[in-house]
Amino acid sequence: GAVVSQHPSRVICKSGTSVKIECRSLDFQATTMFWYRQFPKQSLMLMATSNEGSKATYEQGVEKDKFLINHASLTLSTLTVTSAHPEDSSFYICSARDLGLAGGQSYEQYFGPGTRLTVT
Amino acid sequence: AQSVAQPEDQVNVAEGNPLTVKCTYSVSGNPYLFWYVQYPNRGLQFLLKYITGDNLVKGSYGFEAEFNKSQTSFHLKKPSALVSDSALYFCAVRDPDKLIFGTGTRLQVFP
C-alpha cells in the first residue's frame, strides 16, 4: 500500500517551453501532497505544499508563477514548470500523506520515484 | 524552527559489520522523527519513525533507530550491513505539517 507514482520519469525539453509533471497516489487518498527539488548530491528542498481544492503554499524563494501547482483531486497533483530554463534542470520529487493512516496524523510521507528534468 | 543534522557525509562499512548513521535534532516540543532511504535516481522510501513510546524503533529491511532525548539524537542502526544497503539516507523531523530533511548521509557497504 501507499504507492505514489510520477509521470514522466524523465523529460527533456527546450528552453522556453513548459513541462507538466504528474503525481498520483495510487491506493490511498491524499489531501496534501508535497513537491521537492533535489540537486545532485544534495538534500531535498521543499518547493511547495499542495492541498486538494485550494491554492498551494510555496516556500520562500520559490516562484509560484514559474512553478504552477494544481491539486484537483485527492489522488492527483501536477507541477508545471513554465518557460523552463537550463537552471530549472533538476530532479523533482513529489510525496503524499495518507489521510487514512490515523486520520492523516502519522505525518510520514510516501514519495514518488522522481522526475528528471533536463532543459536544453 | 525544527531541524535535524547529519554530521557525516559518508559512512563506509564492511559487509556483515554493524552500521550506524547519525542524526541529531533540534525541536521545540515533542519530536516526530523519521528515516528515509534513497537509491540512485529514485524517490525516498520510508524506513521508520519515532513519535512516542519505546526509544528503540524497528523499521524496514532490518533497520532500527534509537531515540535519545538527553543527547537529542536519533541514530539509524543495523546489526549486520549488506552491500544492498548502500544508498543515501535522510533523517527528517516534522515541522509541523511538513518534513524538514537533513543533508543526507551516503552509506557505502563494501564486500
Short mmCIF file of C-alpha atoms in Angstrom, two decimals:
data_model
loop_
_atom_site.label_atom_id
_atom_site.label_comp_id
_atom_site.label_asym_id
_atom_site.label_seq_id
_atom_site.Cartn_x
_atom_site.Cartn_y
_atom_site.Cartn_z
CA GLY A 1 0.00 0.00 0.00
CA ALA A 2 0.85 3.74 -0.01
CA VAL A 3 2.21 3.89 -3.54
CA VAL A 4 2.89 7.19 -5.25
CA SER A 5 3.63 7.42 -8.96
CA GLN A 6 5.12 10.19 -11.03
CA HIS A 7 4.95 10.78 -14.73
CA PRO A 8 7.08 11.21 -16.69
CA SER A 9 10.15 9.68 -15.09
CA ARG A 10 12.42 11.61 -17.39
CA VAL A 11 11.82 14.56 -19.69
CA ILE A 12 13.97 16.71 -21.92
CA CYS A 13 12.60 19.99 -23.15
CA LYS A 14 13.82 23.08 -24.92
CA SER A 15 14.38 26.35 -23.15
CA GLY A 16 11.23 28.46 -23.09
CA THR A 17 8.76 25.61 -23.18
CA SER A 18 6.57 24.35 -20.33
CA VAL A 19 6.62 20.91 -18.77
CA LYS A 20 3.95 19.23 -16.66
CA ILE A 21 4.77 16.58 -14.08
CA GLU A 22 2.03 14.43 -12.57
CA CYS A 23 1.99 12.94 -9.11
CA ARG A 24 -0.60 10.31 -8.24
CA SER A 25 -1.41 8.43 -5.07
CA LEU A 26 -2.42 5.02 -6.39
CA ASP A 27 -4.01 3.29 -3.44
CA PHE A 28 -4.88 6.00 -0.98
CA GLN A 29 -6.32 9.48 -0.80
CA ALA A 30 -4.01 12.39 -0.21
CA THR A 31 -5.40 15.78 0.72
CA THR A 32 -1.85 17.03 0.98
CA MET A 33 0.98 16.47 -1.46
CA PHE A 34 4.44 17.97 -1.42
CA TRP A 35 6.81 18.94 -4.21
CA TYR A 36 10.56 18.80 -3.72
CA ARG A 37 13.55 19.61 -5.79
CA GLN A 38 16.83 17.79 -5.39
CA PHE A 39 20.15 18.91 -6.81
CA PRO A 40 22.95 16.41 -7.37
CA LYS A 41 24.38 15.07 -4.13
CA GLN A 42 22.20 17.41 -2.11
CA SER A 43 19.22 17.14 0.15
CA LEU A 44 15.62 17.71 -0.79
CA MET A 45 14.37 21.26 -0.98
CA LEU A 46 10.67 21.63 -0.30
CA MET A 47 9.16 23.80 -3.01
CA ALA A 48 5.51 23.83 -2.08
CA THR A 49 2.71 22.10 -0.26
CA SER A 50 -0.23 21.19 -2.42
CA ASN A 51 -3.68 20.98 -0.86
CA GLU A 52 -6.61 19.42 -2.66
CA GLY A 53 -9.12 22.05 -3.74
CA SER A 54 -7.10 25.05 -2.63
CA LYS A 55 -4.06 27.07 -3.59
CA ALA A 56 -0.65 25.66 -2.97
CA THR A 57 1.60 27.07 -0.28
CA TYR A 58 5.01 27.94 -1.65
CA GLU A 59 8.24 28.03 0.30
CA GLN A 60 10.19 31.23 0.47
CA GLY A 61 12.16 31.90 -2.69
CA VAL A 62 10.09 29.64 -4.92
CA GLU A 63 8.38 31.48 -7.78
CA LYS A 64 4.75 30.49 -7.79
CA ASP A 65 4.21 31.85 -11.30
CA LYS A 66 7.00 29.71 -12.60
CA PHE A 67 6.15 26.52 -10.76
CA LEU A 68 2.41 26.10 -11.10
CA ILE A 69 0.81 23.53 -8.84
CA ASN A 70 -2.65 22.13 -9.21
CA HIS A 71 -4.23 19.59 -6.85
CA ALA A 72 -7.57 18.95 -8.45
CA SER A 73 -8.41 15.64 -6.80
CA LEU A 74 -7.49 13.53 -3.79
CA THR A 75 -5.17 11.43 -5.90
CA LEU A 76 -3.57 13.83 -8.34
CA SER A 77 -1.31 16.84 -8.10
CA THR A 78 0.54 18.41 -11.01
CA LEU A 79 3.60 20.63 -11.18
CA THR A 80 4.06 22.71 -14.31
CA VAL A 81 7.41 24.32 -14.92
CA THR A 82 6.63 27.29 -17.13
CA SER A 83 9.08 28.85 -19.54
CA ALA A 84 11.74 26.42 -18.46
CA HIS A 85 15.40 27.38 -18.49
CA PRO A 86 18.53 25.27 -18.12
CA GLU A 87 18.81 26.25 -14.45
CA ASP A 88 15.47 24.53 -13.86
CA SER A 89 17.10 21.22 -14.75
CA SER A 90 16.81 19.08 -11.66
CA PHE A 91 15.28 16.01 -10.05
CA TYR A 92 11.72 16.75 -8.94
CA ILE A 93 10.11 14.51 -6.36
CA CYS A 94 6.57 14.53 -5.05
CA SER A 95 5.23 12.96 -1.89
CA ALA A 96 1.85 12.45 -0.30
CA ARG A 97 0.43 11.91 3.14
CA ASP A 98 -2.01 9.09 3.61
CA LEU A 99 -5.17 10.58 5.06
CA GLY A 100 -6.30 7.14 6.14
CA LEU A 101 -3.39 6.48 8.48
CA ALA A 102 -4.55 7.64 11.89
CA GLY A 103 -6.55 10.40 10.26
CA GLY A 104 -3.51 11.66 8.46
CA GLN A 105 -1.74 12.36 11.71
CA SER A 106 1.07 9.91 11.11
CA TYR A 107 2.97 12.61 9.21
CA GLU A 108 5.11 10.21 7.28
CA GLN A 109 5.18 10.91 3.61
CA TYR A 110 5.24 8.48 0.72
CA PHE A 111 7.41 9.50 -2.16
CA GLY A 112 7.13 9.15 -5.88
CA PRO A 113 10.07 7.83 -7.90
CA GLY A 114 11.01 11.30 -9.11
CA THR A 115 11.19 13.07 -12.47
CA ARG A 116 14.48 14.03 -14.05
CA LEU A 117 14.00 17.28 -15.96
CA THR A 118 16.65 18.42 -18.40
CA VAL A 119 16.22 21.76 -20.14
CA THR A 120 18.40 22.27 -23.20
CA ALA B 1 12.29 26.11 13.83
CA GLN B 2 12.77 22.39 13.82
CA SER B 3 15.92 21.00 12.30
CA VAL B 4 17.98 17.85 12.00
CA ALA B 5 21.66 17.46 11.37
CA GLN B 6 23.52 14.59 9.81
CA PRO B 7 27.17 15.15 10.67
CA GLU B 8 28.61 12.58 8.28
CA ASP B 9 28.51 12.99 4.52
CA GLN B 10 29.55 9.38 4.04
CA VAL B 11 29.82 6.25 6.11
CA ASN B 12 31.82 3.25 4.97
CA VAL B 13 31.32 -0.16 6.49
CA ALA B 14 32.26 -3.72 5.62
CA GLU B 15 29.51 -6.17 4.81
CA GLY B 16 28.45 -8.08 7.89
CA ASN B 17 29.56 -5.37 10.28
CA PRO B 18 27.14 -3.23 12.26
CA LEU B 19 26.36 0.19 10.85
CA THR B 20 25.33 3.47 12.39
CA VAL B 21 24.16 6.58 10.57
CA LYS B 22 23.98 9.57 12.86
CA CYS B 23 21.26 12.18 13.24
CA THR B 24 20.76 14.86 15.85
CA TYR B 25 17.72 17.05 16.16
CA SER B 26 16.66 20.42 17.46
CA VAL B 27 12.96 20.87 18.15
CA SER B 28 10.56 22.73 20.34
CA GLY B 29 8.13 20.31 21.86
CA ASN B 30 7.98 16.60 21.24
CA PRO B 31 9.88 15.45 18.16
CA TYR B 32 8.40 13.40 15.35
CA LEU B 33 11.44 11.86 13.68
CA PHE B 34 11.82 9.83 10.51
CA TRP B 35 14.40 7.96 8.48
CA TYR B 36 14.20 7.59 4.72
CA VAL B 37 16.46 5.87 2.20
CA GLN B 38 17.05 6.89 -1.40
CA TYR B 39 18.50 4.66 -4.09
CA PRO B 40 20.04 6.25 -7.22
CA ASN B 41 17.55 8.15 -9.36
CA ARG B 42 14.69 7.08 -7.16
CA GLY B 43 12.35 8.72 -4.69
CA LEU B 44 12.65 8.24 -0.97
CA GLN B 45 11.48 5.13 0.82
CA PHE B 46 10.19 5.31 4.37
CA LEU B 47 12.22 3.24 6.84
CA LEU B 48 10.89 4.09 10.27
CA LYS B 49 9.57 6.79 12.54
CA TYR B 50 9.53 7.82 16.17
CA ILE B 51 6.52 9.63 17.56
CA THR B 52 6.19 8.32 21.07
CA GLY B 53 6.71 5.15 23.05
CA ASP B 54 9.74 2.87 23.05
CA ASN B 55 13.03 4.59 22.38
CA LEU B 56 14.13 1.75 20.10
CA VAL B 57 12.16 1.81 16.89
CA LYS B 58 12.26 -1.06 14.43
CA GLY B 59 11.72 -0.45 10.76
CA SER B 60 12.03 -1.91 7.32
CA TYR B 61 14.89 -4.05 5.97
CA GLY B 62 16.26 -4.82 9.43
CA PHE B 63 16.95 -1.20 10.32
CA GLU B 64 16.27 0.27 13.72
CA ALA B 65 16.80 3.66 15.33
CA GLU B 66 17.35 4.71 18.88
CA PHE B 67 15.72 7.87 20.17
CA ASN B 68 17.87 9.52 22.84
CA LYS B 69 16.29 12.55 24.41
CA SER B 70 19.24 13.57 26.55
CA GLN B 71 21.59 13.56 23.57
CA THR B 72 18.91 14.79 21.13
CA SER B 73 19.86 12.03 18.76
CA PHE B 74 18.07 9.56 16.54
CA HIS B 75 20.76 7.33 15.08
CA LEU B 76 19.94 4.72 12.49
CA LYS B 77 21.42 1.29 13.07
CA LYS B 78 21.62 -2.17 11.61
CA PRO B 79 23.37 -5.14 13.23
CA SER B 80 24.77 -6.58 10.02
CA ALA B 81 25.21 -4.47 6.89
CA LEU B 82 24.53 -5.72 3.38
CA VAL B 83 26.05 -4.45 0.16
CA SER B 84 22.50 -3.73 -0.98
CA ASP B 85 22.13 -1.25 1.90
CA SER B 86 24.41 1.13 0.02
CA ALA B 87 22.30 4.22 -0.59
CA LEU B 88 21.62 7.77 0.57
CA TYR B 89 19.95 8.06 3.97
CA PHE B 90 17.95 11.03 5.19
CA CYS B 91 16.84 11.90 8.67
CA ALA B 92 13.77 14.16 8.92
CA VAL B 93 11.69 15.96 11.52
CA ARG B 94 8.11 17.10 11.39
CA ASP B 95 7.60 20.90 11.26
CA PRO B 96 4.61 20.96 11.84
CA ASP B 97 2.78 19.64 8.74
CA LYS B 98 5.83 19.23 6.56
CA LEU B 99 9.08 17.35 6.90
CA ILE B 100 12.45 19.01 7.26
CA PHE B 101 15.24 16.82 5.94
CA GLY B 102 18.86 16.58 6.89
CA THR B 103 21.59 16.86 4.30
CA GLY B 104 21.82 13.13 3.85
CA THR B 105 24.48 10.52 4.54
CA ARG B 106 25.80 8.25 1.85
CA LEU B 107 26.27 4.73 3.14
CA GLN B 108 28.75 2.57 1.30
CA VAL B 109 28.90 -1.08 2.24
CA PHE B 110 31.81 -2.88 0.66
CA PRO B 111 32.16 -6.65 0.29
#
